[in-house]
Amino acid sequence: MLIPLNLSNKLGSIFQIHKEKFILKKELILIQTYGIKKKDSYTCTDIKELKELLWELSTHNIYKRIVIDSISTLNIENNIILLFRLLKIKGVDIVLVCFEHEKLWYVDKILG
């Protein structure tokens, strides 16, 4: 299946933010990987669920920012990083909430 790209889009970015600095705003989609489901969020407790949801989100141009809380609880595979980059090309920012302070190798910038 081909995913339409809008070439006029600005490129998105992949951000990393530490758990303590995480603030939820309304103009984004929240994907939780653990804990009690928050209102208006998705829950993906394993990598397969996350892949399926990211693929679905990549076929629609609804959200400009996706927050994954917390990326630390999943074993990230290369195909997930490719989905992050696909969304980035489509102009979507990916914000990875994590427990680590060291920058993840596939992240563009650390926030905060």
PDB file of C-alpha atoms in Angstrom:
ATOM      1  CA  MET A   1       0.000   0.000   0.000  1.00  0.00           C
ATOM      2  CA  LEU A   2       1.339   3.401  -0.971  1.00  0.00           C
ATOM      3  CA  ILE A   3       1.204   6.248   1.486  1.00  0.00           C
ATOM      4  CA  PRO A   4       0.500   9.630  -0.096  1.00  0.00           C
ATOM      5  CA  LEU A   5       3.050  12.290   0.741  1.00  0.00           C
ATOM      6  CA  ASN A   6       2.271  15.968   0.648  1.00  0.00           C
ATOM      7  CA  LEU A   7       5.487  17.511  -0.641  1.00  0.00           C
ATOM      8  CA  SER A   8       4.492  20.913   0.715  1.00  0.00           C
ATOM      9  CA  ASN A   9       4.681  19.572   4.278  1.00  0.00           C
ATOM     10  CA  LYS A  10       7.430  20.720   6.573  1.00  0.00           C
ATOM     11  CA  LEU A  11       9.488  17.832   7.866  1.00  0.00           C
ATOM     12  CA  GLY A  12       8.688  16.632  11.353  1.00  0.00           C
ATOM     13  CA  SER A  13      11.241  15.756  14.008  1.00  0.00           C
ATOM     14  CA  ILE A  14      11.868  12.968  16.465  1.00  0.00           C
ATOM     15  CA  PHE A  15      12.194  14.404  19.970  1.00  0.00           C
ATOM     16  CA  GLN A  16      13.133  12.828  23.274  1.00  0.00           C
ATOM     17  CA  ILE A  17      11.860  14.192  26.580  1.00  0.00           C
ATOM     18  CA  HIS A  18      12.549  12.937  30.082  1.00  0.00           C
ATOM     19  CA  LYS A  19       9.583  11.545  32.012  1.00  0.00           C
ATOM     20  CA  GLU A  20       9.769  14.256  34.692  1.00  0.00           C
ATOM     21  CA  LYS A  21       9.365  17.052  32.127  1.00  0.00           C
ATOM     22  CA  PHE A  22       6.393  15.556  30.279  1.00  0.00           C
ATOM     23  CA  ILE A  23       3.416  17.901  29.849  1.00  0.00           C
ATOM     24  CA  LEU A  24       0.288  16.846  27.959  1.00  0.00           C
ATOM     25  CA  LYS A  25      -1.248  19.289  25.475  1.00  0.00           C
ATOM     26  CA  LYS A  26      -4.456  18.930  23.496  1.00  0.00           C
ATOM     27  CA  GLU A  27      -3.173  19.198  19.907  1.00  0.00           C
ATOM     28  CA  LEU A  28      -1.510  15.796  19.877  1.00  0.00           C
ATOM     29  CA  ILE A  29      -2.223  12.099  20.106  1.00  0.00           C
ATOM     30  CA  LEU A  30      -0.968  10.188  23.147  1.00  0.00           C
ATOM     31  CA  ILE A  31       0.097   6.557  22.912  1.00  0.00           C
ATOM     32  CA  GLN A  32       0.694   4.902  26.284  1.00  0.00           C
ATOM     33  CA  THR A  33       2.816   1.782  26.642  1.00  0.00           C
ATOM     34  CA  TYR A  34       1.997   1.091  30.296  1.00  0.00           C
ATOM     35  CA  GLY A  35      -0.257   2.068  33.190  1.00  0.00           C
ATOM     36  CA  ILE A  36      -3.878   3.039  33.497  1.00  0.00           C
ATOM     37  CA  LYS A  37      -5.313   4.374  30.249  1.00  0.00           C
ATOM     38  CA  LYS A  38      -5.649   8.148  30.199  1.00  0.00           C
ATOM     39  CA  LYS A  39      -8.626   9.836  28.587  1.00  0.00           C
ATOM     40  CA  ASP A  40      -8.360  10.256  24.794  1.00  0.00           C
ATOM     41  CA  SER A  41      -5.250   8.099  24.466  1.00  0.00           C
ATOM     42  CA  TYR A  42      -4.284   4.834  22.813  1.00  0.00           C
ATOM     43  CA  THR A  43      -2.690   1.956  24.703  1.00  0.00           C
ATOM     44  CA  CYS A  44      -0.028  -0.187  23.030  1.00  0.00           C
ATOM     45  CA  THR A  45       1.613  -2.539  25.503  1.00  0.00           C
ATOM     46  CA  ASP A  46       3.733  -4.370  22.952  1.00  0.00           C
ATOM     47  CA  ILE A  47       5.727  -3.535  19.857  1.00  0.00           C
ATOM     48  CA  LYS A  48       3.245  -5.212  17.476  1.00  0.00           C
ATOM     49  CA  GLU A  49       0.362  -3.011  18.661  1.00  0.00           C
ATOM     50  CA  LEU A  50       2.561   0.077  18.338  1.00  0.00           C
ATOM     51  CA  LYS A  51       3.585  -0.869  14.776  1.00  0.00           C
ATOM     52  CA  GLU A  52      -0.040  -1.354  13.750  1.00  0.00           C
ATOM     53  CA  LEU A  53      -1.145   1.960  15.253  1.00  0.00           C
ATOM     54  CA  LEU A  54       1.772   3.931  13.771  1.00  0.00           C
ATOM     55  CA  TRP A  55       1.112   2.392  10.352  1.00  0.00           C
ATOM     56  CA  GLU A  56      -2.556   3.377  10.618  1.00  0.00           C
ATOM     57  CA  LEU A  57      -1.633   6.909  11.692  1.00  0.00           C
ATOM     58  CA  SER A  58       0.829   7.199   8.792  1.00  0.00           C
ATOM     59  CA  THR A  59      -2.005   6.671   6.292  1.00  0.00           C
ATOM     60  CA  HIS A  60      -3.950   9.666   7.633  1.00  0.00           C
ATOM     61  CA  ASN A  61      -2.856  13.272   7.954  1.00  0.00           C
ATOM     62  CA  ILE A  62      -4.837  14.020  11.104  1.00  0.00           C
ATOM     63  CA  TYR A  63      -2.183  14.584  13.772  1.00  0.00           C
ATOM     64  CA  LYS A  64       0.915  16.772  13.667  1.00  0.00           C
ATOM     65  CA  ARG A  65       2.424  15.431  16.892  1.00  0.00           C
ATOM     66  CA  ILE A  66       2.446  11.928  18.366  1.00  0.00           C
ATOM     67  CA  VAL A  67       3.610  11.394  21.950  1.00  0.00           C
ATOM     68  CA  ILE A  68       4.686   7.907  23.030  1.00  0.00           C
ATOM     69  CA  ASP A  69       4.781   7.505  26.824  1.00  0.00           C
ATOM     70  CA  SER A  70       7.052   5.685  27.527  1.00  0.00           C
ATOM     71  CA  ILE A  71       9.338   4.374  24.840  1.00  0.00           C
ATOM     72  CA  SER A  72      11.525   2.928  27.623  1.00  0.00           C
ATOM     73  CA  THR A  73       9.088   0.069  28.258  1.00  0.00           C
ATOM     74  CA  LEU A  74       9.362  -1.357  24.720  1.00  0.00           C
ATOM     75  CA  ASN A  75      12.100  -3.127  22.799  1.00  0.00           C
ATOM     76  CA  ILE A  76      12.439  -0.794  19.814  1.00  0.00           C
ATOM     77  CA  GLU A  77      13.139  -2.488  16.484  1.00  0.00           C
ATOM     78  CA  ASN A  78      14.438  -0.969  13.256  1.00  0.00           C
ATOM     79  CA  ASN A  79      11.037  -1.151  11.560  1.00  0.00           C
ATOM     80  CA  ILE A  80       9.540   1.061  14.298  1.00  0.00           C
ATOM     81  CA  ILE A  81      12.297   3.599  13.678  1.00  0.00           C
ATOM     82  CA  LEU A  82      11.452   3.452   9.962  1.00  0.00           C
ATOM     83  CA  LEU A  83       7.815   4.236  10.827  1.00  0.00           C
ATOM     84  CA  PHE A  84       9.018   7.168  12.962  1.00  0.00           C
ATOM     85  CA  ARG A  85      10.978   8.445   9.961  1.00  0.00           C
ATOM     86  CA  LEU A  86       8.031   7.941   7.600  1.00  0.00           C
ATOM     87  CA  LEU A  87       5.845  10.030   9.899  1.00  0.00           C
ATOM     88  CA  LYS A  88       8.655  12.599  10.134  1.00  0.00           C
ATOM     89  CA  ILE A  89       8.705  12.883   6.319  1.00  0.00           C
ATOM     90  CA  LYS A  90       4.949  13.443   6.403  1.00  0.00           C
ATOM     91  CA  GLY A  91       5.470  16.415   8.744  1.00  0.00           C
ATOM     92  CA  VAL A  92       4.557  14.671  11.995  1.00  0.00           C
ATOM     93  CA  ASP A  93       6.625  15.247  15.143  1.00  0.00           C
ATOM     94  CA  ILE A  94       7.271  12.177  17.290  1.00  0.00           C
ATOM     95  CA  VAL A  95       7.867  12.887  20.985  1.00  0.00           C
ATOM     96  CA  LEU A  96       9.357   9.959  22.891  1.00  0.00           C
ATOM     97  CA  VAL A  97       8.876  10.168  26.648  1.00  0.00           C
ATOM     98  CA  CYS A  98      11.544   8.065  28.327  1.00  0.00           C
ATOM     99  CA  PHE A  99      13.275   7.388  31.610  1.00  0.00           C
ATOM    100  CA  GLU A 100      16.827   7.588  30.222  1.00  0.00           C
ATOM    101  CA  HIS A 101      18.799  10.814  30.241  1.00  0.00           C
ATOM    102  CA  GLU A 102      21.152   9.762  27.439  1.00  0.00           C
ATOM    103  CA  LYS A 103      20.075  10.646  23.910  1.00  0.00           C
ATOM    104  CA  LEU A 104      18.660   7.769  21.885  1.00  0.00           C
ATOM    105  CA  TRP A 105      20.610   7.311  18.631  1.00  0.00           C
ATOM    106  CA  TYR A 106      17.583   7.823  16.355  1.00  0.00           C
ATOM    107  CA  VAL A 107      16.363  11.028  18.059  1.00  0.00           C
ATOM    108  CA  ASP A 108      16.876  14.444  16.429  1.00  0.00           C
ATOM    109  CA  LYS A 109      16.739  16.540  19.595  1.00  0.00           C
ATOM    110  CA  ILE A 110      16.199  16.308  23.353  1.00  0.00           C
ATOM    111  CA  LEU A 111      13.503  18.667  24.667  1.00  0.00           C
ATOM    112  CA  GLY A 112      13.862  20.367  28.031  1.00  0.00           C
TER     113      GLY A 112
END
